[in-house]
XYZ file of C-alpha atoms in Angstrom:
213
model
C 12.290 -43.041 33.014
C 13.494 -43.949 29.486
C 11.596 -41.691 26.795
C 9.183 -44.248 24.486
C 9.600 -43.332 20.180
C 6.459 -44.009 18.443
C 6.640 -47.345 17.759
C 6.858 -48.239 20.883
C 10.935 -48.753 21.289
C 13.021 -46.691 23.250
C 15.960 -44.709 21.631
C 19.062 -44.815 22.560
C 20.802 -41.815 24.988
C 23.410 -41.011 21.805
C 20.392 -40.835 19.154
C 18.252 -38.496 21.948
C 21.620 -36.982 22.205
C 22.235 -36.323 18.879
C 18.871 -34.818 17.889
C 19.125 -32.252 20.128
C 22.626 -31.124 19.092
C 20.928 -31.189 15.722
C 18.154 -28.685 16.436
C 20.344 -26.596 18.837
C 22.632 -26.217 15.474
C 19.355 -25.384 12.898
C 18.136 -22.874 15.596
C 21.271 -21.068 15.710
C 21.580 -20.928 11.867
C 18.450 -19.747 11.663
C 19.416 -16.805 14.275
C 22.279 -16.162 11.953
C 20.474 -15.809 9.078
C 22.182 -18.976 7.342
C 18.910 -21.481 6.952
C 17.287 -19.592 3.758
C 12.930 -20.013 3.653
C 11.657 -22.183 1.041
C 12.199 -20.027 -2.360
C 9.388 -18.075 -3.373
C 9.188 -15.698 -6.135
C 9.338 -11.616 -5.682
C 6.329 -11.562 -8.176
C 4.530 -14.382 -6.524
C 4.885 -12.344 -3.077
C 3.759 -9.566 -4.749
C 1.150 -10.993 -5.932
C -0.052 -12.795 -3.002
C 0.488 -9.221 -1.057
C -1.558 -7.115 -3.825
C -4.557 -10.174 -3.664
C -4.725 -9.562 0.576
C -4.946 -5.830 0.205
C -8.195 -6.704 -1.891
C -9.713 -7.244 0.854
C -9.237 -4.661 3.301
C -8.067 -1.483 1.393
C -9.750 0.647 -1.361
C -8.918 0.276 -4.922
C -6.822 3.741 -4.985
C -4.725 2.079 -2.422
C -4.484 -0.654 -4.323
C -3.569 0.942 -7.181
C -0.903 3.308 -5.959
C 0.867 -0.032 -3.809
C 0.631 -1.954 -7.735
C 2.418 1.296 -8.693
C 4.728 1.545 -6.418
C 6.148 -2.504 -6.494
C 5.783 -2.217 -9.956
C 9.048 -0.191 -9.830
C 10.855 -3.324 -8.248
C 12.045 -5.605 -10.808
C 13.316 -8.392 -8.731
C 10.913 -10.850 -11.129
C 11.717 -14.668 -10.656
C 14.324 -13.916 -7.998
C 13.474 -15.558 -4.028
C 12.295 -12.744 -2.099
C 14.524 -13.826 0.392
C 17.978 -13.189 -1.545
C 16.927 -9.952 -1.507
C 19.604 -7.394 0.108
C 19.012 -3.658 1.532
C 21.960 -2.598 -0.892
C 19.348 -3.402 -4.053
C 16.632 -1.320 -2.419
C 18.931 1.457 -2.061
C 19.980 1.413 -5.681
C 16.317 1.211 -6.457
C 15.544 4.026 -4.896
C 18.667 6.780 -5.789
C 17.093 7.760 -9.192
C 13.682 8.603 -7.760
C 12.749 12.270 -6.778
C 12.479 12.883 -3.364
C 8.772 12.670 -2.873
C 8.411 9.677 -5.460
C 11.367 8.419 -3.158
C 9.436 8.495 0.142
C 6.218 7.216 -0.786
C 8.280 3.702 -2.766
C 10.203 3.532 0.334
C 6.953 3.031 2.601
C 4.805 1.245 0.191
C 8.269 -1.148 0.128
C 8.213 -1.182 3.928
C 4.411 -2.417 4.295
C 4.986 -5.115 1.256
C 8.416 -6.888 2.855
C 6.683 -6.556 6.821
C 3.997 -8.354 5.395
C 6.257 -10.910 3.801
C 8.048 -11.068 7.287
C 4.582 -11.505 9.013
C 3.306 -13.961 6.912
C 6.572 -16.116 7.011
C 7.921 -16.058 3.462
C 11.588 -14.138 4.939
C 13.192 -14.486 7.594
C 13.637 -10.606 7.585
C 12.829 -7.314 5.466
C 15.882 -5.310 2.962
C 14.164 -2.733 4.337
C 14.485 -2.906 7.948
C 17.277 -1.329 8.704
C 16.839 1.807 6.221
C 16.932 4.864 7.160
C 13.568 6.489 5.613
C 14.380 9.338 2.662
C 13.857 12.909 3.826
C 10.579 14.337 2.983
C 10.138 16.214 -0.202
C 9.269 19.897 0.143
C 5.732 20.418 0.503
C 3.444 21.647 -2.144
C 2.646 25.354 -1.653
C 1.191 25.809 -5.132
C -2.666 26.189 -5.545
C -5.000 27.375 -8.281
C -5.927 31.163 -8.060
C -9.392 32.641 -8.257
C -9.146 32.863 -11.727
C -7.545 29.533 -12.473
C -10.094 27.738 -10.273
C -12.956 29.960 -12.445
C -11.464 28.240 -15.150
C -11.183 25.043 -14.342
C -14.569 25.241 -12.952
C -16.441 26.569 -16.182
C -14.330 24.022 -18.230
C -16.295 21.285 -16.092
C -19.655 22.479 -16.689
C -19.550 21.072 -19.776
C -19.897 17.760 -18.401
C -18.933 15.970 -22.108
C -17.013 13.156 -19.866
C -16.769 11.362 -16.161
C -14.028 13.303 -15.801
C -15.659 16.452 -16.181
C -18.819 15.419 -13.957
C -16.341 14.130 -11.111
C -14.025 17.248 -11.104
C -17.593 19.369 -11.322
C -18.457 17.592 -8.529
C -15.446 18.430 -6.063
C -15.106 21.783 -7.139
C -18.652 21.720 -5.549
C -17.785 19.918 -2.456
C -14.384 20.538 -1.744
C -14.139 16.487 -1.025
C -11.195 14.508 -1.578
C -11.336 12.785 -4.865
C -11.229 9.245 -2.982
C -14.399 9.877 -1.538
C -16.473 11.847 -4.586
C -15.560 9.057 -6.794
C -17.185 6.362 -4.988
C -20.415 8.371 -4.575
C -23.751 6.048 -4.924
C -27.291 7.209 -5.245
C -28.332 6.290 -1.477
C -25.519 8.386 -0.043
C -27.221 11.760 -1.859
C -30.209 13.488 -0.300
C -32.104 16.826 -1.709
C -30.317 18.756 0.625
C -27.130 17.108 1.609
C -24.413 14.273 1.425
C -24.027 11.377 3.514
C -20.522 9.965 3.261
C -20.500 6.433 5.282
C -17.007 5.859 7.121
C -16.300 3.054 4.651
C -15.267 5.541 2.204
C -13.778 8.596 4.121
C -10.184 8.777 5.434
C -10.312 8.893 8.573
C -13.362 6.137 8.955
C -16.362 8.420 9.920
C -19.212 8.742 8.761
C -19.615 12.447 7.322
C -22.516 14.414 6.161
C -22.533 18.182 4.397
C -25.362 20.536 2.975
C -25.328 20.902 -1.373
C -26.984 23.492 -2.937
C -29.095 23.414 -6.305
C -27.442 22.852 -9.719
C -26.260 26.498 -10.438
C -28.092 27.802 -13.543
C -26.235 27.899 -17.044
C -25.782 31.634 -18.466
């Protein structure tokens, strides 16, 4: 049975023909990587990718992936002209441990690009990740932390109170600075799993305000 167009006439075999010979052709380019995506902006993307996070991860996230692309300077350019070779170069002045963290921030930016359908594929898919710097042994001594901890006490800034404040808990900063009034009892802390790393929900004892000598 002859296939019907939409206004009601039937095509001929050669133009039936010659659309499919058409589409085999675009889907190979595609597979080849020679049909580019509509242009779009590197700081557009960015954008777009920073605005998403909004809404799912916490503002120190945020902040250290605005940090992080910030060190791309790929500005008007389509995302998708993009090569692995310019990520490389990107990345060679960097330290090692400023090195890894850029390269996975990178990573998460350009799969979300892939995933959302604004390139075909990421520069950074086929890189090898950067060793891992060495890690941090160094820690404050009895004496340091003493220091540190009477400096605090002063409390003449946020700063002060918040570092008070996890010298007291031994928290991760993430969590002590997003503190509210309903999470503190006489007695203890309740930390709901909105704010803790690994998404529990995390309760431990305080004692009184220490008296000032």
């Amino acid at each position: 049975m002859a296939e019907v167009n939409a206004s009601g006439a039937t095509p001929s075999l050669r133009s039936l023909a010659e659309a499919r010979a058409t589409a085999k052709t675009m889907l190979a380019e595609k597979t080849l990587g020679k049909i580019v995506p509509t242009h779009t902006a590197f700081e557009d993307a960015r954008k777009q990718f920073l605005e998403d996070c909004t809404t799912r991860l916490r503002p120190l996230t945020i902040k250290l992936y605005t940090f992080h692309l910030s060190k791309l300077s790929f500005g008007r350019r389509n995302i998708a002209d993009i090569q692995p070779k310019e990520i490389l170069k990107a990345l060679k002045p960097f330290k090692p441990s400023m090195k890894e963290h850029s390269h996975r921030i990178w990573r998460t930016f350009f799969t979300w690009c892939h995933r959302q359908h604004i390139i075909d594929r990421s520069p950074n898919g086929r890189l090898e990740p950067p060793p891992l710097g060495k890690a941090r042994e160094r820690v404050l001594s009895d004496e340091e932390l003493g220091k540190v901890y009477k400096a605090s006490l002063q409390a003449t800034s946020a700063f002060h109170r918040l570092v008070y404040l996890l010298v007291r808990t031994g928290q991760r900063v993430g969590e002590i600075s997003r503190l509210e009034w309903q999470m503190i009892a006489s007695d203890r802390i309740t930390l709901p799993g909105e704010i803790t790393k690994n998404k529990r929900t995390h309760t431990f004892p305080i004692s009184r305000k220490p008296t000032r000598r």
